Coordinates of C-alpha atoms and ligand atoms in Angstrom, one line a residue:
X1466 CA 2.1 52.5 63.8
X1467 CA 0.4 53.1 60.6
X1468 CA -1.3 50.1 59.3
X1469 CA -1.8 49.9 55.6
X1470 CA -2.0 47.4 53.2
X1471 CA 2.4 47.6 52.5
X1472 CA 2.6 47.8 56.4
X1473 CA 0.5 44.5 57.1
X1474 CA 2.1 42.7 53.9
X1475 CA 5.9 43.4 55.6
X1476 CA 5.5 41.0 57.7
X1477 CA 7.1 39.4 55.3
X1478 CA 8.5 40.8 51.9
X1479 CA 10.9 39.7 48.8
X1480 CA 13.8 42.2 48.7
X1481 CA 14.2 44.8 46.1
X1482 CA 17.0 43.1 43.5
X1483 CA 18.1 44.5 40.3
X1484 CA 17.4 42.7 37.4
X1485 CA 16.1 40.0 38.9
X1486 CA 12.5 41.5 41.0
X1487 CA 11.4 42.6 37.7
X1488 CA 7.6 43.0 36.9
X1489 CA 7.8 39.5 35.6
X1490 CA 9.6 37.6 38.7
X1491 CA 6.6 39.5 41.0
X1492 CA 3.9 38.5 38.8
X1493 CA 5.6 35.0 39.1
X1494 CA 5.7 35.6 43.3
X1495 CA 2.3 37.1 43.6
X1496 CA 0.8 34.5 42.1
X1497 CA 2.4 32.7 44.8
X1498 CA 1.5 34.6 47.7
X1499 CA -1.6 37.4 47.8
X1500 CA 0.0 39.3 51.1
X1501 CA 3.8 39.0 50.6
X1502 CA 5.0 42.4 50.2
X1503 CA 7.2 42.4 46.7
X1504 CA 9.9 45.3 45.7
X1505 CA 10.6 46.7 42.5
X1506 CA 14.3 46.4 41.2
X1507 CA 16.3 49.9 42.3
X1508 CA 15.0 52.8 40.0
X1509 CA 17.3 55.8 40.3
X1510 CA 15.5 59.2 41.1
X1511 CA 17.8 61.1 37.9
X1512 CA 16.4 58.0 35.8
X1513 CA 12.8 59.0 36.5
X1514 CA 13.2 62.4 36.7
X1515 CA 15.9 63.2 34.5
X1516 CA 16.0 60.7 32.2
X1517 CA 12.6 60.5 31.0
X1518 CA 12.3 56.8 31.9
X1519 CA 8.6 56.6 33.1
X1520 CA 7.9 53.2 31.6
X1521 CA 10.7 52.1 34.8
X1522 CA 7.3 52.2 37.0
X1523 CA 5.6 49.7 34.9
X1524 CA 3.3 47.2 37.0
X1525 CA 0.5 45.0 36.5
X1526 CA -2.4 45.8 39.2
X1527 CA -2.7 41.9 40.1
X1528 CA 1.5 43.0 42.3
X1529 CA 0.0 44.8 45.2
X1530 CA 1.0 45.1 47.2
X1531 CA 3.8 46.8 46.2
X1532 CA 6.7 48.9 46.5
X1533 CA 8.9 51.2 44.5
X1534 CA 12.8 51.3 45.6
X1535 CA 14.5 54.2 44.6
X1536 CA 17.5 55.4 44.4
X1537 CA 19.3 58.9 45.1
X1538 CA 20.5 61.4 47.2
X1539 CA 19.3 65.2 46.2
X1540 CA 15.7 65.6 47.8
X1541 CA 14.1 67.9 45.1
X1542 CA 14.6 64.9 42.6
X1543 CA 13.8 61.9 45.0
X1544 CA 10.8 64.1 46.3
X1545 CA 9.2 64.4 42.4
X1546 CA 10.6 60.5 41.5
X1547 CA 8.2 59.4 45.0
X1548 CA 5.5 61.9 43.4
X1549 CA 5.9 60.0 40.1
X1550 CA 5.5 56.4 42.3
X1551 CA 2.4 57.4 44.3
X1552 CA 0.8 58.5 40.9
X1553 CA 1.5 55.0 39.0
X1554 CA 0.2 53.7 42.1
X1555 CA 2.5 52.0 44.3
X1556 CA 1.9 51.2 47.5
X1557 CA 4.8 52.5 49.7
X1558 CA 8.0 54.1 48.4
X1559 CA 11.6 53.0 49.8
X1560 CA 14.9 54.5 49.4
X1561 CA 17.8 52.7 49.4
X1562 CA 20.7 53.3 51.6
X1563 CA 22.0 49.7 51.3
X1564 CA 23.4 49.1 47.5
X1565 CA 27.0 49.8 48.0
X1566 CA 28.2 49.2 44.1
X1567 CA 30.4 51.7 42.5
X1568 CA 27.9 53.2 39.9
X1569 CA 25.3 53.7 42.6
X1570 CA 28.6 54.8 44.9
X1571 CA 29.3 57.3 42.2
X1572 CA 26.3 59.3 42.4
X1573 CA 26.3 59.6 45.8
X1574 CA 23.5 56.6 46.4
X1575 CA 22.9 53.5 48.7
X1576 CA 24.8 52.5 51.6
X1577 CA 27.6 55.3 50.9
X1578 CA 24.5 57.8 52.5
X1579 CA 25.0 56.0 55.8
X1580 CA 27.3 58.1 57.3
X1581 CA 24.9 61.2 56.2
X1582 CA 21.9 60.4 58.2
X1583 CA 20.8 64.9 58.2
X1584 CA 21.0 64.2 54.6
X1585 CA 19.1 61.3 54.7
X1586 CA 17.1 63.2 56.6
X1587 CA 16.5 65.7 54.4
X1588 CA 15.7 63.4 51.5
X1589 CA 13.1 61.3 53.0
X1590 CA 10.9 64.7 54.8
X1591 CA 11.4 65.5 51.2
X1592 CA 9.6 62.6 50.1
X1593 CA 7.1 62.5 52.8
X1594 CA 6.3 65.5 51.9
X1595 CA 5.4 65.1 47.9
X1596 CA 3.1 62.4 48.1
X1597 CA 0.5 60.3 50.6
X1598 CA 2.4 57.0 50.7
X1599 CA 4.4 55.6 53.3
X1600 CA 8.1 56.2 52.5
X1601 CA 10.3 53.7 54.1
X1602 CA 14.3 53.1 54.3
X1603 CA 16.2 49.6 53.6
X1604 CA 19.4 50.2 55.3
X1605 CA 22.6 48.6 56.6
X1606 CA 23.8 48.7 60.2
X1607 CA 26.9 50.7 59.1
X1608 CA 29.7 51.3 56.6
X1609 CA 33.3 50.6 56.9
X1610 CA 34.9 51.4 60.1
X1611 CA 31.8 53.2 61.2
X1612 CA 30.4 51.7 64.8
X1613 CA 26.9 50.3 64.4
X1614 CA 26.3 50.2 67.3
X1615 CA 26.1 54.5 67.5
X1616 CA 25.9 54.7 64.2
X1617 CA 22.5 52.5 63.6
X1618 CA 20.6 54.3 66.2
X1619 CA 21.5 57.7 64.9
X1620 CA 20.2 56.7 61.6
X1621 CA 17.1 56.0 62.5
X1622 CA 16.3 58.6 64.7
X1623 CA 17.2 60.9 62.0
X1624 CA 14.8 59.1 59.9
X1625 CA 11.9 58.7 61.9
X1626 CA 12.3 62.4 63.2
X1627 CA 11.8 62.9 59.1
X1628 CA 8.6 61.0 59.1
X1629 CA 10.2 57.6 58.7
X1630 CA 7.9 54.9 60.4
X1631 CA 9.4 51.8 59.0
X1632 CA 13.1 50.6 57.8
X1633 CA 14.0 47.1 56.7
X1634 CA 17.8 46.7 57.6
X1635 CA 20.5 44.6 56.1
X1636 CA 22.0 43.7 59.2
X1637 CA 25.7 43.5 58.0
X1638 CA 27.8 46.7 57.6
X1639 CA 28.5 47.5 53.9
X1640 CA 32.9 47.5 53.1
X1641 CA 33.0 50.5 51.0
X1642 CA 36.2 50.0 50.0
X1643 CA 37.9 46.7 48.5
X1644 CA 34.6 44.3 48.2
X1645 CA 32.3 43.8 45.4
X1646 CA 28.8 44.3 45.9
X1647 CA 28.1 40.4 45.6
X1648 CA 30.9 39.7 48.8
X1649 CA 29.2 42.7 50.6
X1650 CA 26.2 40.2 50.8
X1651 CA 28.1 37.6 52.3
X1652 CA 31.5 39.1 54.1
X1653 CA 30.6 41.5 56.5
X1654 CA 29.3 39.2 59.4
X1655 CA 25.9 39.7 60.2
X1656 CA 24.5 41.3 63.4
X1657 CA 20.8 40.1 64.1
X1658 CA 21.2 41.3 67.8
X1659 CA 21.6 44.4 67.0
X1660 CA 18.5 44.7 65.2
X1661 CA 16.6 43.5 68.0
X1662 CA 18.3 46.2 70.3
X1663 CA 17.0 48.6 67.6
X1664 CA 13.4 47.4 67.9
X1665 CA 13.9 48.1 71.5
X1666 CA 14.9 51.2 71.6
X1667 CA 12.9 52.6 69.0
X1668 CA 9.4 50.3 69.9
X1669 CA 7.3 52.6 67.5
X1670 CA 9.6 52.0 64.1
X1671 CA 8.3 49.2 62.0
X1672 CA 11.5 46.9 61.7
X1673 CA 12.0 44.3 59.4
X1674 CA 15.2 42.4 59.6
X1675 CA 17.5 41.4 56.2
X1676 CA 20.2 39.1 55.3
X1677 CA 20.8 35.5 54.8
X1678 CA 17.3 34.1 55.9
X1679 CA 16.5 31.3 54.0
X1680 CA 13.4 29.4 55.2
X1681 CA 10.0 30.3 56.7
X1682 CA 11.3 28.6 59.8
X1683 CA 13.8 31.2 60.0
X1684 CA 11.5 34.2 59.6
X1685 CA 8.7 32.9 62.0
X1686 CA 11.2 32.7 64.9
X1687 CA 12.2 36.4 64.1
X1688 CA 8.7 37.3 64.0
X1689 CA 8.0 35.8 67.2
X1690 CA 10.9 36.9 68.4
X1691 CA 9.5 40.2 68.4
X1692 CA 10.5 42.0 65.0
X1693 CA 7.5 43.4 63.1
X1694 CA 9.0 41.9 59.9
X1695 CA 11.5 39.7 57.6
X1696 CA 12.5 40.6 53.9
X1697 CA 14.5 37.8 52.3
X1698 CA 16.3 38.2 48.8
X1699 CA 18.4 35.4 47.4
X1700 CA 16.3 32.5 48.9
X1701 CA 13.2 34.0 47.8
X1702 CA 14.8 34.3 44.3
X1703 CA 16.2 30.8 43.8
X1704 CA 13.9 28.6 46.2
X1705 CA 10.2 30.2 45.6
X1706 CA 8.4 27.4 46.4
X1707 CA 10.1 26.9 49.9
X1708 CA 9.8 30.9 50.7
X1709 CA 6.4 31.7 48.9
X1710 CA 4.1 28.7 48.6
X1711 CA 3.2 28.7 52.2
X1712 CA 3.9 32.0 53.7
X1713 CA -0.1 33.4 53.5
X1714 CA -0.9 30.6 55.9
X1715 CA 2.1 30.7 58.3
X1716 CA 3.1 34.2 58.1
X1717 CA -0.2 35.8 57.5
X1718 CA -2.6 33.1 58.9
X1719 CA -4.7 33.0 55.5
X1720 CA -6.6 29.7 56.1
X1721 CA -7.3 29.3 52.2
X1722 CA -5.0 26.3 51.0
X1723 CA -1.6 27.5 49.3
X1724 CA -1.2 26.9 45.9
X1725 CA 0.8 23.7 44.2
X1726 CA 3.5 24.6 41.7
X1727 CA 1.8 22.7 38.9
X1728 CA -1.1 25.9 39.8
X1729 CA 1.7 28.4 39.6
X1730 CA 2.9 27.6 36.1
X1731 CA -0.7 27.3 34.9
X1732 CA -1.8 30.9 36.4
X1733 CA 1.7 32.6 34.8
X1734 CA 1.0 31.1 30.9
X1735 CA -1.9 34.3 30.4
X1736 CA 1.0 36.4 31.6
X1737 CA 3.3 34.6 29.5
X1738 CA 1.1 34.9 26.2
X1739 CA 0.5 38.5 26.8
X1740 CA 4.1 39.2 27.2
X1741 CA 5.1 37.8 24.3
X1742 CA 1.6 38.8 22.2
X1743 CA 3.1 42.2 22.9
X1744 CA 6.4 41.2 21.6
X1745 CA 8.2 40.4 24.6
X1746 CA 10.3 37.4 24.6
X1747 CA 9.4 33.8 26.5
X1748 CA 13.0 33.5 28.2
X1749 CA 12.0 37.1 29.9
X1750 CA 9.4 35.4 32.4
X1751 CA 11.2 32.0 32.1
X1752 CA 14.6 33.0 33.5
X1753 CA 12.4 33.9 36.9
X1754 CA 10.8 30.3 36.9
X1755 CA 13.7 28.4 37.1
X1756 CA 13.9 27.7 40.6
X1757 CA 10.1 26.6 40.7
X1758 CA 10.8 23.1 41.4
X1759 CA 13.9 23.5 43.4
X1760 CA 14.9 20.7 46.7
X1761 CA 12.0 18.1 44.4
X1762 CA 12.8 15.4 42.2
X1763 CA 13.0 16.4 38.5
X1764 CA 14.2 20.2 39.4
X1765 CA 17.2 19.8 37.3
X1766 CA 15.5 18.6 34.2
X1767 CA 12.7 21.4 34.8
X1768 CA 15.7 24.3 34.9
X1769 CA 17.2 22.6 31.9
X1770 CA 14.1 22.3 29.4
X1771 CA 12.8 25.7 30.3
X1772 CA 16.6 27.5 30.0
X1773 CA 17.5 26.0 26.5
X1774 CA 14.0 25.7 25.5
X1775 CA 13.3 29.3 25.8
X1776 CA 16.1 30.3 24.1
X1777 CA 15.1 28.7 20.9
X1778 CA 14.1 31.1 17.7
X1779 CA 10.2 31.0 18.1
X1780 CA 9.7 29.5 21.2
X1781 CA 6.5 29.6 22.9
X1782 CA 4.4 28.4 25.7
X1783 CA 4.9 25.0 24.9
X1784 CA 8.3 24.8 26.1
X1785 CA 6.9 25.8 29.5
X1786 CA 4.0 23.3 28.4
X1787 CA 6.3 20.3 28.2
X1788 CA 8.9 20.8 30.7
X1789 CA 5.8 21.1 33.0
X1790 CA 4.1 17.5 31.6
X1791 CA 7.9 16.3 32.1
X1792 CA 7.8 16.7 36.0
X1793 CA 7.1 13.4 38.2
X1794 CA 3.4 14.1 39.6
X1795 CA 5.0 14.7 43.5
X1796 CA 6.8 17.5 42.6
X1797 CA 4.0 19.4 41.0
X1798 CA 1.4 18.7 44.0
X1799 CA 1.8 20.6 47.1
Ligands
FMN2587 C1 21.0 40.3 42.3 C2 20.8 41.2 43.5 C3 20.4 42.5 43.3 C4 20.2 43.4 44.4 N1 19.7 44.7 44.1 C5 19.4 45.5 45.2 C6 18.7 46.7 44.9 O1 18.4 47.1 43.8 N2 18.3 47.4 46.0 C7 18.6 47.0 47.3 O2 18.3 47.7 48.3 N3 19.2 45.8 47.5 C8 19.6 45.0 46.5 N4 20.1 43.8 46.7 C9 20.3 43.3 48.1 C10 19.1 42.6 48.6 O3 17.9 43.4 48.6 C11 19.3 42.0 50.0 O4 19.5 43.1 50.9 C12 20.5 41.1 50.1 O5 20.5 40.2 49.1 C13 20.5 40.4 51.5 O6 19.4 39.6 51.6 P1 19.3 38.0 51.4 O7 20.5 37.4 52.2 O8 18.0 37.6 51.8 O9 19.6 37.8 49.9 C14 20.4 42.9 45.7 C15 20.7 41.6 45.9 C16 21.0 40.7 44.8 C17 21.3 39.3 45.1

């Protein structure tokens, strides 16, 4: 198994999530853990190649390590967009084969490409091919009336016949047909025991498993359990403190002490001010910080200042200044 700095860092990783795992919200969770491995949003193959839309790859050296999730099914295209990656610098490139909502079902992307693992495939040698970094796979366990429990292990040995040595699976089957892509992350029941009979019978395939894991609790008893790794999405989104603040020394057994989130807000302001000396807009970076403080006292008062604060004409780093002096002293120490 190959171990480079994105394979060591997923042992734990924040799932890619469009427009929220923007360069802002992984400035925001870097800064909150140095090995967590952080995802870019999806960027579609014909965007970057096609469409001329380069500036997509934009990221600030301080993210790695990092990874770019792209999007696509032809494996010319997805071979030059993974080419494109490796050149900006990214540490590992993932397709997805997961996203199951109509525009992405349109052109043939995400989790539709499940029940064309040659394709697949075909797409990923492609990738391998084009560029040194590792190419990886988030995947579900299946779409529709497909039967994960064939279907899953076909999948990956397609993949990893293709040069595939690590997959993060969704482990819930995406409905194709008749769910939105917000109730495919919560309807189809999830299937952890099937990841573990994946890791099993394919030892040598970095697995990390995905899908409603909401606490560090939760991901160390996977890990111990014998997967090589956890990504979490939502909770890493809306509670960072409880997913991020602590995961170098539990996950990664980094003995430095974690940071509070009173440190947090003060490392992002430099980010902040650049941001918005360039022209960018405070609510940008904001919108990600919202959840800072979330499960301590004042958390409601901190999500309120900084929302209608940053919408303000003019407003500036004092409305992150002041909802920040606002919070009782407990919630912004460790
Ligand atoms: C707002 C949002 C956007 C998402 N966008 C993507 C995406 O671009 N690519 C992808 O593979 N998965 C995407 N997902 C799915 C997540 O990566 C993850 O698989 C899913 O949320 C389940 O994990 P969780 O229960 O830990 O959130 C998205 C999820 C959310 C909530």
């Amino acid at each position: 198994m190959p171990t480079n700095a994105a394979t060591a860092a997923a042992r734990l990783s924040v799932a890619p999530m469009m427009d929220w795992t923007d360069r802002h919200c992984r400035m925001l969770h870097r800064l909150m853990s140095r090995h967590t491995l952080l995802y870019t949003e999806m960027v579609t193959a014909p965007a970057l190649v096609r469409g001329g839309a380069r500036h997509l790859l934009r990221f600030d050296p301080v993210e790695h390590p990092v990874a770019l999730q792209l999007g696509g099914s032809e494996p010319g295209e997805l071979a030059d967009a993974a080419a494109m990656g490796a050149e900006e610098g990214y540490d590992e490139i993932n397709l997805n084969i997961g996203c199951p909502s109509d525009r992405v079902q349109s052109g043939c992307f995400g989790a539709v490409l499940m029940e064309q693992p040659a394709l697949v495939a075909r797409c990923v040698a492609a990738m391998v091919a084009a560029q040194p970094r590792e190419v990886t796979v988030k995947c579900r366990i299946g779409v529709d009336d497909q039967d994960a429990e064939t279907v899953l292990p076909d999948f990956l040995d397609h993949i990893r016949d293709a040069g595939v040595t690590r997959v993060a699976i969704h482990a819930r089957k995406a409905w194709l047909k008749g769910l939105s892509p917000k109730e495919n992350r919560d309807i189809p029941p999830l299937d952890y025991p099937l990841v573990f009979k994946m890791k099993d019978r394919f030892p040598d395939l970095h697995i990390s498993v995905n899908g409603g894991i909401t606490s560090l609790d939760q991901a160390e008893a996977f890990l111990r359990a014998g997967l090589d790794g956890v990504m979490i999405g939502r909770a890493a989104y809306h509670t960072p403190s409880e997913i991020l603040l602590e995961a170098d020394q539990r996950i990664f057994g980094d003995t430095s002490p974690p940071r509070t989130p009173q440190e947090i807000v003060e490392a992002i302001l430099p980010h902040i001010a650049a941001h918005m000396d360039e022209g960018g807009r405070l609510h940008n970076v904001t919108r990600h910080m919202l959840g800072l403080f979330s499960g301590r006292p004042g958390a409601r008062q901190w999500r309120r200042m900084l929302s209608e604060g940053a919408h303000r004409p003019g407003a500036g780093l004092e409305v992150v200044q002041s909802a920040l002096d606002a919070m009782p002293p407990a919630s912004k120490a460790a």
